[in-house]
C-alpha cells in the first residue's frame, strides 16, 4: 500500500510523520520528488509500479474528483471518492468534464472491504 500526495516533499513528509502514517504503508510518493502532480498519469503509473500490482488491483482513495479520481480513472485504477457529507459528488452534476468514481464512501473504514480487508467486529456487533 502507498500514499500519493501532491505538494512539497519536506512539508508532506512532516504532515505524514506527524500522523504516523508512513508506518502503515510500503511507500510514499510526493509529487515534487516524482516530478508529476495529480492528475498527471505519471504519478499514478509510478504508484502502480511501486505497488507491484496491475492497475485494476490498485485503489486510489481521494477526496478530489479532479486530481484524485480523474487521475486514477485515466490509468485504469479503480477510484474511491471519500465524500463524508455527500457534497463532493454533487460536483459531477456541475462539471461534465469530471469522471465518476468507481466507488463512493463516507468513512475511510468503508474502504477496507473494497480492498478485500474484512472489517473487525465492533463491540456492538458482538452478541453475548
PDB file of N, CA, C and O in Angstrom, residues 58-116:
ATOM      1  N   UNK A  58      -5.316  -2.024  -7.884  1.00  0.00           N
ATOM      2  CA  UNK A  58      -4.912  -0.909  -7.033  1.00  0.00           C
ATOM      3  C   UNK A  58      -6.151  -0.057  -6.775  1.00  0.00           C
ATOM      4  O   UNK A  58      -7.041   0.009  -7.618  1.00  0.00           O
ATOM      5  N   UNK A  59      -6.248   0.581  -5.634  1.00  0.00           N
ATOM      6  CA  UNK A  59      -7.335   1.518  -5.345  1.00  0.00           C
ATOM      7  C   UNK A  59      -6.754   2.894  -5.073  1.00  0.00           C
ATOM      8  O   UNK A  59      -5.795   3.019  -4.313  1.00  0.00           O
ATOM      9  N   UNK A  60      -7.331   3.908  -5.678  1.00  0.00           N
ATOM     10  CA  UNK A  60      -6.974   5.292  -5.355  1.00  0.00           C
ATOM     11  C   UNK A  60      -8.095   5.833  -4.498  1.00  0.00           C
ATOM     12  O   UNK A  60      -9.247   5.877  -4.938  1.00  0.00           O
ATOM     13  N   UNK A  61      -7.784   6.228  -3.295  1.00  0.00           N
ATOM     14  CA  UNK A  61      -8.758   6.818  -2.392  1.00  0.00           C
ATOM     15  C   UNK A  61      -8.429   8.298  -2.284  1.00  0.00           C
ATOM     16  O   UNK A  61      -7.304   8.664  -1.938  1.00  0.00           O
ATOM     17  N   UNK A  62      -9.389   9.137  -2.593  1.00  0.00           N
ATOM     18  CA  UNK A  62      -9.153  10.566  -2.515  1.00  0.00           C
ATOM     19  C   UNK A  62     -10.434  11.345  -2.371  1.00  0.00           C
ATOM     20  O   UNK A  62     -11.531  10.803  -2.531  1.00  0.00           O
ATOM     21  N   UNK A  63     -10.285  12.631  -2.096  1.00  0.00           N
ATOM     22  CA  UNK A  63     -11.462  13.478  -1.902  1.00  0.00           C
ATOM     23  C   UNK A  63     -11.607  14.534  -2.993  1.00  0.00           C
ATOM     24  O   UNK A  63     -12.459  15.398  -2.910  1.00  0.00           O
ATOM     25  N   UNK A  64     -10.791  14.432  -4.033  1.00  0.00           N
ATOM     26  CA  UNK A  64     -10.828  15.430  -5.089  1.00  0.00           C
ATOM     27  C   UNK A  64     -11.180  14.755  -6.402  1.00  0.00           C
ATOM     28  O   UNK A  64     -10.418  13.922  -6.907  1.00  0.00           O
ATOM     29  N   UNK A  65     -12.336  15.113  -6.963  1.00  0.00           N
ATOM     30  CA  UNK A  65     -12.789  14.490  -8.202  1.00  0.00           C
ATOM     31  C   UNK A  65     -11.840  14.755  -9.361  1.00  0.00           C
ATOM     32  O   UNK A  65     -11.671  13.919 -10.240  1.00  0.00           O
ATOM     33  N   UNK A  66     -11.230  15.922  -9.372  1.00  0.00           N
ATOM     34  CA  UNK A  66     -10.369  16.269 -10.498  1.00  0.00           C
ATOM     35  C   UNK A  66      -9.001  15.600 -10.368  1.00  0.00           C
ATOM     36  O   UNK A  66      -8.576  14.863 -11.251  1.00  0.00           O
ATOM     37  N   UNK A  67      -8.310  15.834  -9.289  1.00  0.00           N
ATOM     38  CA  UNK A  67      -6.942  15.341  -9.150  1.00  0.00           C
ATOM     39  C   UNK A  67      -6.880  13.851  -8.842  1.00  0.00           C
ATOM     40  O   UNK A  67      -6.122  13.110  -9.466  1.00  0.00           O
ATOM     41  N   UNK A  68      -7.664  13.402  -7.892  1.00  0.00           N
ATOM     42  CA  UNK A  68      -7.588  12.019  -7.439  1.00  0.00           C
ATOM     43  C   UNK A  68      -8.353  11.066  -8.352  1.00  0.00           C
ATOM     44  O   UNK A  68      -7.808  10.083  -8.842  1.00  0.00           O
ATOM     45  N   UNK A  69      -9.625  11.357  -8.550  1.00  0.00           N
ATOM     46  CA  UNK A  69     -10.495  10.434  -9.277  1.00  0.00           C
ATOM     47  C   UNK A  69     -10.195  10.445 -10.770  1.00  0.00           C
ATOM     48  O   UNK A  69     -10.010   9.396 -11.380  1.00  0.00           O
ATOM     49  N   UNK A  70     -10.123  11.627 -11.366  1.00  0.00           N
ATOM     50  CA  UNK A  70      -9.818  11.706 -12.797  1.00  0.00           C
ATOM     51  C   UNK A  70      -8.461  11.071 -13.086  1.00  0.00           C
ATOM     52  O   UNK A  70      -8.305  10.329 -14.046  1.00  0.00           O
ATOM     53  N   UNK A  71      -7.471  11.383 -12.260  1.00  0.00           N
ATOM     54  CA  UNK A  71      -6.141  10.837 -12.479  1.00  0.00           C
ATOM     55  C   UNK A  71      -6.109   9.322 -12.420  1.00  0.00           C
ATOM     56  O   UNK A  71      -5.504   8.668 -13.271  1.00  0.00           O
ATOM     57  N   UNK A  72      -6.756   8.754 -11.419  1.00  0.00           N
ATOM     58  CA  UNK A  72      -6.789   7.296 -11.282  1.00  0.00           C
ATOM     59  C   UNK A  72      -7.540   6.653 -12.439  1.00  0.00           C
ATOM     60  O   UNK A  72      -7.064   5.680 -13.039  1.00  0.00           O
ATOM     61  N   UNK A  73      -8.704   7.193 -12.758  1.00  0.00           N
ATOM     62  CA  UNK A  73      -9.506   6.632 -13.841  1.00  0.00           C
ATOM     63  C   UNK A  73      -8.744   6.640 -15.160  1.00  0.00           C
ATOM     64  O   UNK A  73      -8.883   5.718 -15.968  1.00  0.00           O
ATOM     65  N   UNK A  74      -7.935   7.664 -15.389  1.00  0.00           N
ATOM     66  CA  UNK A  74      -7.207   7.801 -16.650  1.00  0.00           C
ATOM     67  C   UNK A  74      -6.202   6.678 -16.877  1.00  0.00           C
ATOM     68  O   UNK A  74      -5.873   6.367 -18.016  1.00  0.00           O
ATOM     69  N   UNK A  75      -5.717   6.061 -15.800  1.00  0.00           N
ATOM     70  CA  UNK A  75      -4.737   4.978 -15.940  1.00  0.00           C
ATOM     71  C   UNK A  75      -5.322   3.611 -15.586  1.00  0.00           C
ATOM     72  O   UNK A  75      -4.589   2.639 -15.421  1.00  0.00           O
ATOM     73  N   UNK A  76      -6.642   3.537 -15.454  1.00  0.00           N
ATOM     74  CA  UNK A  76      -7.297   2.256 -15.201  1.00  0.00           C
ATOM     75  C   UNK A  76      -7.300   1.792 -13.766  1.00  0.00           C
ATOM     76  O   UNK A  76      -7.530   0.617 -13.488  1.00  0.00           O
ATOM     77  N   UNK A  77      -7.051   2.719 -12.839  1.00  0.00           N
ATOM     78  CA  UNK A  77      -7.079   2.377 -11.413  1.00  0.00           C
ATOM     79  C   UNK A  77      -8.477   2.650 -10.873  1.00  0.00           C
ATOM     80  O   UNK A  77      -8.998   3.753 -11.039  1.00  0.00           O
ATOM     81  N   UNK A  78      -9.115   1.675 -10.240  1.00  0.00           N
ATOM     82  CA  UNK A  78     -10.405   1.939  -9.610  1.00  0.00           C
ATOM     83  C   UNK A  78     -10.275   3.065  -8.592  1.00  0.00           C
ATOM     84  O   UNK A  78      -9.302   3.125  -7.843  1.00  0.00           O
ATOM     85  N   UNK A  79     -11.265   3.938  -8.586  1.00  0.00           N
ATOM     86  CA  UNK A  79     -11.185   5.122  -7.733  1.00  0.00           C
ATOM     87  C   UNK A  79     -12.268   5.103  -6.664  1.00  0.00           C
ATOM     88  O   UNK A  79     -13.379   4.646  -6.897  1.00  0.00           O
ATOM     89  N   UNK A  80     -11.902   5.626  -5.504  1.00  0.00           N
ATOM     90  CA  UNK A  80     -12.813   5.696  -4.367  1.00  0.00           C
ATOM     91  C   UNK A  80     -12.862   7.151  -3.914  1.00  0.00           C
ATOM     92  O   UNK A  80     -11.851   7.712  -3.500  1.00  0.00           O
ATOM     93  N   UNK A  81     -14.034   7.747  -4.015  1.00  0.00           N
ATOM     94  CA  UNK A  81     -14.223   9.122  -3.572  1.00  0.00           C
ATOM     95  C   UNK A  81     -14.616   9.132  -2.106  1.00  0.00           C
ATOM     96  O   UNK A  81     -15.623   8.538  -1.724  1.00  0.00           O
ATOM     97  N   UNK A  82     -13.814   9.793  -1.296  1.00  0.00           N
ATOM     98  CA  UNK A  82     -14.152   9.995   0.111  1.00  0.00           C
ATOM     99  C   UNK A  82     -15.025  11.240   0.172  1.00  0.00           C
ATOM    100  O   UNK A  82     -14.572  12.344  -0.112  1.00  0.00           O
ATOM    101  N   UNK A  83     -16.292  11.042   0.486  1.00  0.00           N
ATOM    102  CA  UNK A  83     -17.280  12.127   0.453  1.00  0.00           C
ATOM    103  C   UNK A  83     -18.139  12.056   1.710  1.00  0.00           C
ATOM    104  O   UNK A  83     -19.290  11.617   1.675  1.00  0.00           O
ATOM    105  N   UNK A  84     -17.578  12.479   2.863  1.00  0.00           N
ATOM    106  CA  UNK A  84     -18.258  12.303   4.146  1.00  0.00           C
ATOM    107  C   UNK A  84     -19.642  12.929   4.236  1.00  0.00           C
ATOM    108  O   UNK A  84     -20.535  12.371   4.857  1.00  0.00           O
ATOM    109  N   UNK A  85     -19.829  14.074   3.620  1.00  0.00           N
ATOM    110  CA  UNK A  85     -21.131  14.740   3.744  1.00  0.00           C
ATOM    111  C   UNK A  85     -21.953  14.708   2.460  1.00  0.00           C
ATOM    112  O   UNK A  85     -23.011  15.323   2.383  1.00  0.00           O
ATOM    113  N   UNK A  86     -21.483  13.997   1.444  1.00  0.00           N
ATOM    114  CA  UNK A  86     -22.239  13.844   0.208  1.00  0.00           C
ATOM    115  C   UNK A  86     -22.219  15.049  -0.707  1.00  0.00           C
ATOM    116  O   UNK A  86     -22.966  15.086  -1.690  1.00  0.00           O
ATOM    117  N   UNK A  87     -21.365  16.021  -0.449  1.00  0.00           N
ATOM    118  CA  UNK A  87     -21.360  17.230  -1.283  1.00  0.00           C
ATOM    119  C   UNK A  87     -20.401  17.143  -2.463  1.00  0.00           C
ATOM    120  O   UNK A  87     -20.633  17.779  -3.482  1.00  0.00           O
ATOM    121  N   UNK A  88     -19.337  16.379  -2.337  1.00  0.00           N
ATOM    122  CA  UNK A  88     -18.350  16.320  -3.427  1.00  0.00           C
ATOM    123  C   UNK A  88     -18.941  15.686  -4.679  1.00  0.00           C
ATOM    124  O   UNK A  88     -18.633  16.084  -5.790  1.00  0.00           O
ATOM    125  N   UNK A  89     -19.768  14.681  -4.492  1.00  0.00           N
ATOM    126  CA  UNK A  89     -20.352  14.006  -5.644  1.00  0.00           C
ATOM    127  C   UNK A  89     -21.278  14.946  -6.418  1.00  0.00           C
ATOM    128  O   UNK A  89     -21.480  14.779  -7.613  1.00  0.00           O
ATOM    129  N   UNK A  90     -21.814  15.963  -5.759  1.00  0.00           N
ATOM    130  CA  UNK A  90     -22.665  16.935  -6.438  1.00  0.00           C
ATOM    131  C   UNK A  90     -21.907  17.710  -7.504  1.00  0.00           C
ATOM    132  O   UNK A  90     -22.504  18.211  -8.456  1.00  0.00           O
ATOM    133  N   UNK A  91     -20.584  17.792  -7.367  1.00  0.00           N
ATOM    134  CA  UNK A  91     -19.771  18.485  -8.366  1.00  0.00           C
ATOM    135  C   UNK A  91     -19.851  17.812  -9.732  1.00  0.00           C
ATOM    136  O   UNK A  91     -19.639  18.459 -10.752  1.00  0.00           O
ATOM    137  N   UNK A  92     -20.140  16.517  -9.757  1.00  0.00           N
ATOM    138  CA  UNK A  92     -20.280  15.815 -11.037  1.00  0.00           C
ATOM    139  C   UNK A  92     -21.401  16.414 -11.874  1.00  0.00           C
ATOM    140  O   UNK A  92     -21.307  16.467 -13.097  1.00  0.00           O
ATOM    141  N   UNK A  93     -22.462  16.846 -11.222  1.00  0.00           N
ATOM    142  CA  UNK A  93     -23.596  17.438 -11.928  1.00  0.00           C
ATOM    143  C   UNK A  93     -23.250  18.811 -12.491  1.00  0.00           C
ATOM    144  O   UNK A  93     -23.815  19.239 -13.490  1.00  0.00           O
ATOM    145  N   UNK A  94     -22.292  19.495 -11.862  1.00  0.00           N
ATOM    146  CA  UNK A  94     -21.922  20.847 -12.270  1.00  0.00           C
ATOM    147  C   UNK A  94     -20.838  20.868 -13.343  1.00  0.00           C
ATOM    148  O   UNK A  94     -20.706  21.847 -14.066  1.00  0.00           O
ATOM    149  N   UNK A  95     -20.030  19.815 -13.418  1.00  0.00           N
ATOM    150  CA  UNK A  95     -18.870  19.812 -14.308  1.00  0.00           C
ATOM    151  C   UNK A  95     -18.847  18.527 -15.133  1.00  0.00           C
ATOM    152  O   UNK A  95     -18.485  17.462 -14.630  1.00  0.00           O
ATOM    153  N   UNK A  96     -19.206  18.630 -16.397  1.00  0.00           N
ATOM    154  CA  UNK A  96     -19.279  17.458 -17.275  1.00  0.00           C
ATOM    155  C   UNK A  96     -17.914  16.865 -17.597  1.00  0.00           C
ATOM    156  O   UNK A  96     -17.830  15.752 -18.104  1.00  0.00           O
ATOM    157  N   UNK A  97     -16.835  17.598 -17.308  1.00  0.00           N
ATOM    158  CA  UNK A  97     -15.505  17.072 -17.608  1.00  0.00           C
ATOM    159  C   UNK A  97     -15.017  16.105 -16.539  1.00  0.00           C
ATOM    160  O   UNK A  97     -14.028  15.408 -16.754  1.00  0.00           O
ATOM    161  N   UNK A  98     -15.690  16.061 -15.402  1.00  0.00           N
ATOM    162  CA  UNK A  98     -15.299  15.147 -14.330  1.00  0.00           C
ATOM    163  C   UNK A  98     -15.819  13.743 -14.622  1.00  0.00           C
ATOM    164  O   UNK A  98     -16.884  13.580 -15.211  1.00  0.00           O
ATOM    165  N   UNK A  99     -15.059  12.751 -14.216  1.00  0.00           N
ATOM    166  CA  UNK A  99     -15.499  11.375 -14.381  1.00  0.00           C
ATOM    167  C   UNK A  99     -15.940  10.831 -13.027  1.00  0.00           C
ATOM    168  O   UNK A  99     -15.341  11.158 -12.002  1.00  0.00           O
ATOM    169  N   UNK A 100     -16.969  10.021 -13.029  1.00  0.00           N
ATOM    170  CA  UNK A 100     -17.448   9.489 -11.748  1.00  0.00           C
ATOM    171  C   UNK A 100     -16.470   8.479 -11.167  1.00  0.00           C
ATOM    172  O   UNK A 100     -15.770   7.776 -11.899  1.00  0.00           O
ATOM    173  N   UNK A 101     -16.425   8.400  -9.854  1.00  0.00           N
ATOM    174  CA  UNK A 101     -15.563   7.412  -9.202  1.00  0.00           C
ATOM    175  C   UNK A 101     -16.148   6.014  -9.345  1.00  0.00           C
ATOM    176  O   UNK A 101     -17.345   5.845  -9.606  1.00  0.00           O
ATOM    177  N   UNK A 102     -15.307   5.028  -9.152  1.00  0.00           N
ATOM    178  CA  UNK A 102     -15.756   3.643  -9.154  1.00  0.00           C
ATOM    179  C   UNK A 102     -16.622   3.378  -7.921  1.00  0.00           C
ATOM    180  O   UNK A 102     -17.621   2.665  -7.994  1.00  0.00           O
ATOM    181  N   UNK A 103     -16.224   3.966  -6.795  1.00  0.00           N
ATOM    182  CA  UNK A 103     -16.931   3.796  -5.519  1.00  0.00           C
ATOM    183  C   UNK A 103     -16.996   5.135  -4.800  1.00  0.00           C
ATOM    184  O   UNK A 103     -16.144   5.994  -4.999  1.00  0.00           O
ATOM    185  N   UNK A 104     -17.989   5.275  -3.939  1.00  0.00           N
ATOM    186  CA  UNK A 104     -18.110   6.453  -3.075  1.00  0.00           C
ATOM    187  C   UNK A 104     -18.252   5.945  -1.644  1.00  0.00           C
ATOM    188  O   UNK A 104     -19.056   5.041  -1.387  1.00  0.00           O
ATOM    189  N   UNK A 105     -17.476   6.521  -0.731  1.00  0.00           N
ATOM    190  CA  UNK A 105     -17.564   6.140   0.681  1.00  0.00           C
ATOM    191  C   UNK A 105     -17.687   7.394   1.536  1.00  0.00           C
ATOM    192  O   UNK A 105     -17.248   8.475   1.146  1.00  0.00           O
ATOM    193  N   UNK A 106     -18.280   7.214   2.692  1.00  0.00           N
ATOM    194  CA  UNK A 106     -18.416   8.321   3.635  1.00  0.00           C
ATOM    195  C   UNK A 106     -17.313   8.295   4.697  1.00  0.00           C
ATOM    196  O   UNK A 106     -16.985   9.309   5.277  1.00  0.00           O
ATOM    197  N   UNK A 107     -16.767   7.111   4.967  1.00  0.00           N
ATOM    198  CA  UNK A 107     -15.749   6.944   6.002  1.00  0.00           C
ATOM    199  C   UNK A 107     -14.581   6.136   5.438  1.00  0.00           C
ATOM    200  O   UNK A 107     -14.787   5.235   4.622  1.00  0.00           O
ATOM    201  N   UNK A 108     -13.384   6.437   5.884  1.00  0.00           N
ATOM    202  CA  UNK A 108     -12.228   5.678   5.419  1.00  0.00           C
ATOM    203  C   UNK A 108     -12.358   4.189   5.732  1.00  0.00           C
ATOM    204  O   UNK A 108     -11.898   3.349   4.971  1.00  0.00           O
ATOM    205  N   UNK A 109     -13.005   3.857   6.826  1.00  0.00           N
ATOM    206  CA  UNK A 109     -13.161   2.441   7.164  1.00  0.00           C
ATOM    207  C   UNK A 109     -13.999   1.704   6.115  1.00  0.00           C
ATOM    208  O   UNK A 109     -13.886   0.483   5.981  1.00  0.00           O
ATOM    209  N   UNK A 110     -14.803   2.429   5.349  1.00  0.00           N
ATOM    210  CA  UNK A 110     -15.604   1.813   4.284  1.00  0.00           C
ATOM    211  C   UNK A 110     -14.741   1.333   3.122  1.00  0.00           C
ATOM    212  O   UNK A 110     -15.215   0.592   2.257  1.00  0.00           O
ATOM    213  N   UNK A 111     -13.480   1.741   3.092  1.00  0.00           N
ATOM    214  CA  UNK A 111     -12.566   1.322   2.028  1.00  0.00           C
ATOM    215  C   UNK A 111     -12.084  -0.108   2.264  1.00  0.00           C
ATOM    216  O   UNK A 111     -11.776  -0.831   1.326  1.00  0.00           O
ATOM    217  N   UNK A 112     -12.026  -0.527   3.516  1.00  0.00           N
ATOM    218  CA  UNK A 112     -11.469  -1.844   3.845  1.00  0.00           C
ATOM    219  C   UNK A 112     -12.102  -2.982   3.042  1.00  0.00           C
ATOM    220  O   UNK A 112     -11.377  -3.751   2.417  1.00  0.00           O
ATOM    221  N   UNK A 113     -13.423  -3.114   3.007  1.00  0.00           N
ATOM    222  CA  UNK A 113     -13.982  -4.219   2.224  1.00  0.00           C
ATOM    223  C   UNK A 113     -13.717  -4.073   0.723  1.00  0.00           C
ATOM    224  O   UNK A 113     -13.579  -5.070   0.020  1.00  0.00           O
ATOM    225  N   UNK A 114     -13.610  -2.841   0.233  1.00  0.00           N
ATOM    226  CA  UNK A 114     -13.301  -2.635  -1.180  1.00  0.00           C
ATOM    227  C   UNK A 114     -11.897  -3.131  -1.503  1.00  0.00           C
ATOM    228  O   UNK A 114     -11.614  -3.548  -2.627  1.00  0.00           O
ATOM    229  N   UNK A 115     -11.021  -3.087  -0.510  1.00  0.00           N
ATOM    230  CA  UNK A 115      -9.645  -3.547  -0.674  1.00  0.00           C
ATOM    231  C   UNK A 115      -9.496  -5.016  -0.287  1.00  0.00           C
ATOM    232  O   UNK A 115      -8.378  -5.540  -0.244  1.00  0.00           O
ATOM    233  N   UNK A 116     -10.607  -5.674   0.020  1.00  0.00           N
ATOM    234  CA  UNK A 116     -10.557  -7.080   0.385  1.00  0.00           C
ATOM    235  C   UNK A 116     -10.105  -7.337   1.803  1.00  0.00           C
ATOM    236  O   UNK A 116      -9.680  -8.432   2.144  1.00  0.00           O
TER     237      UNK A 116
END
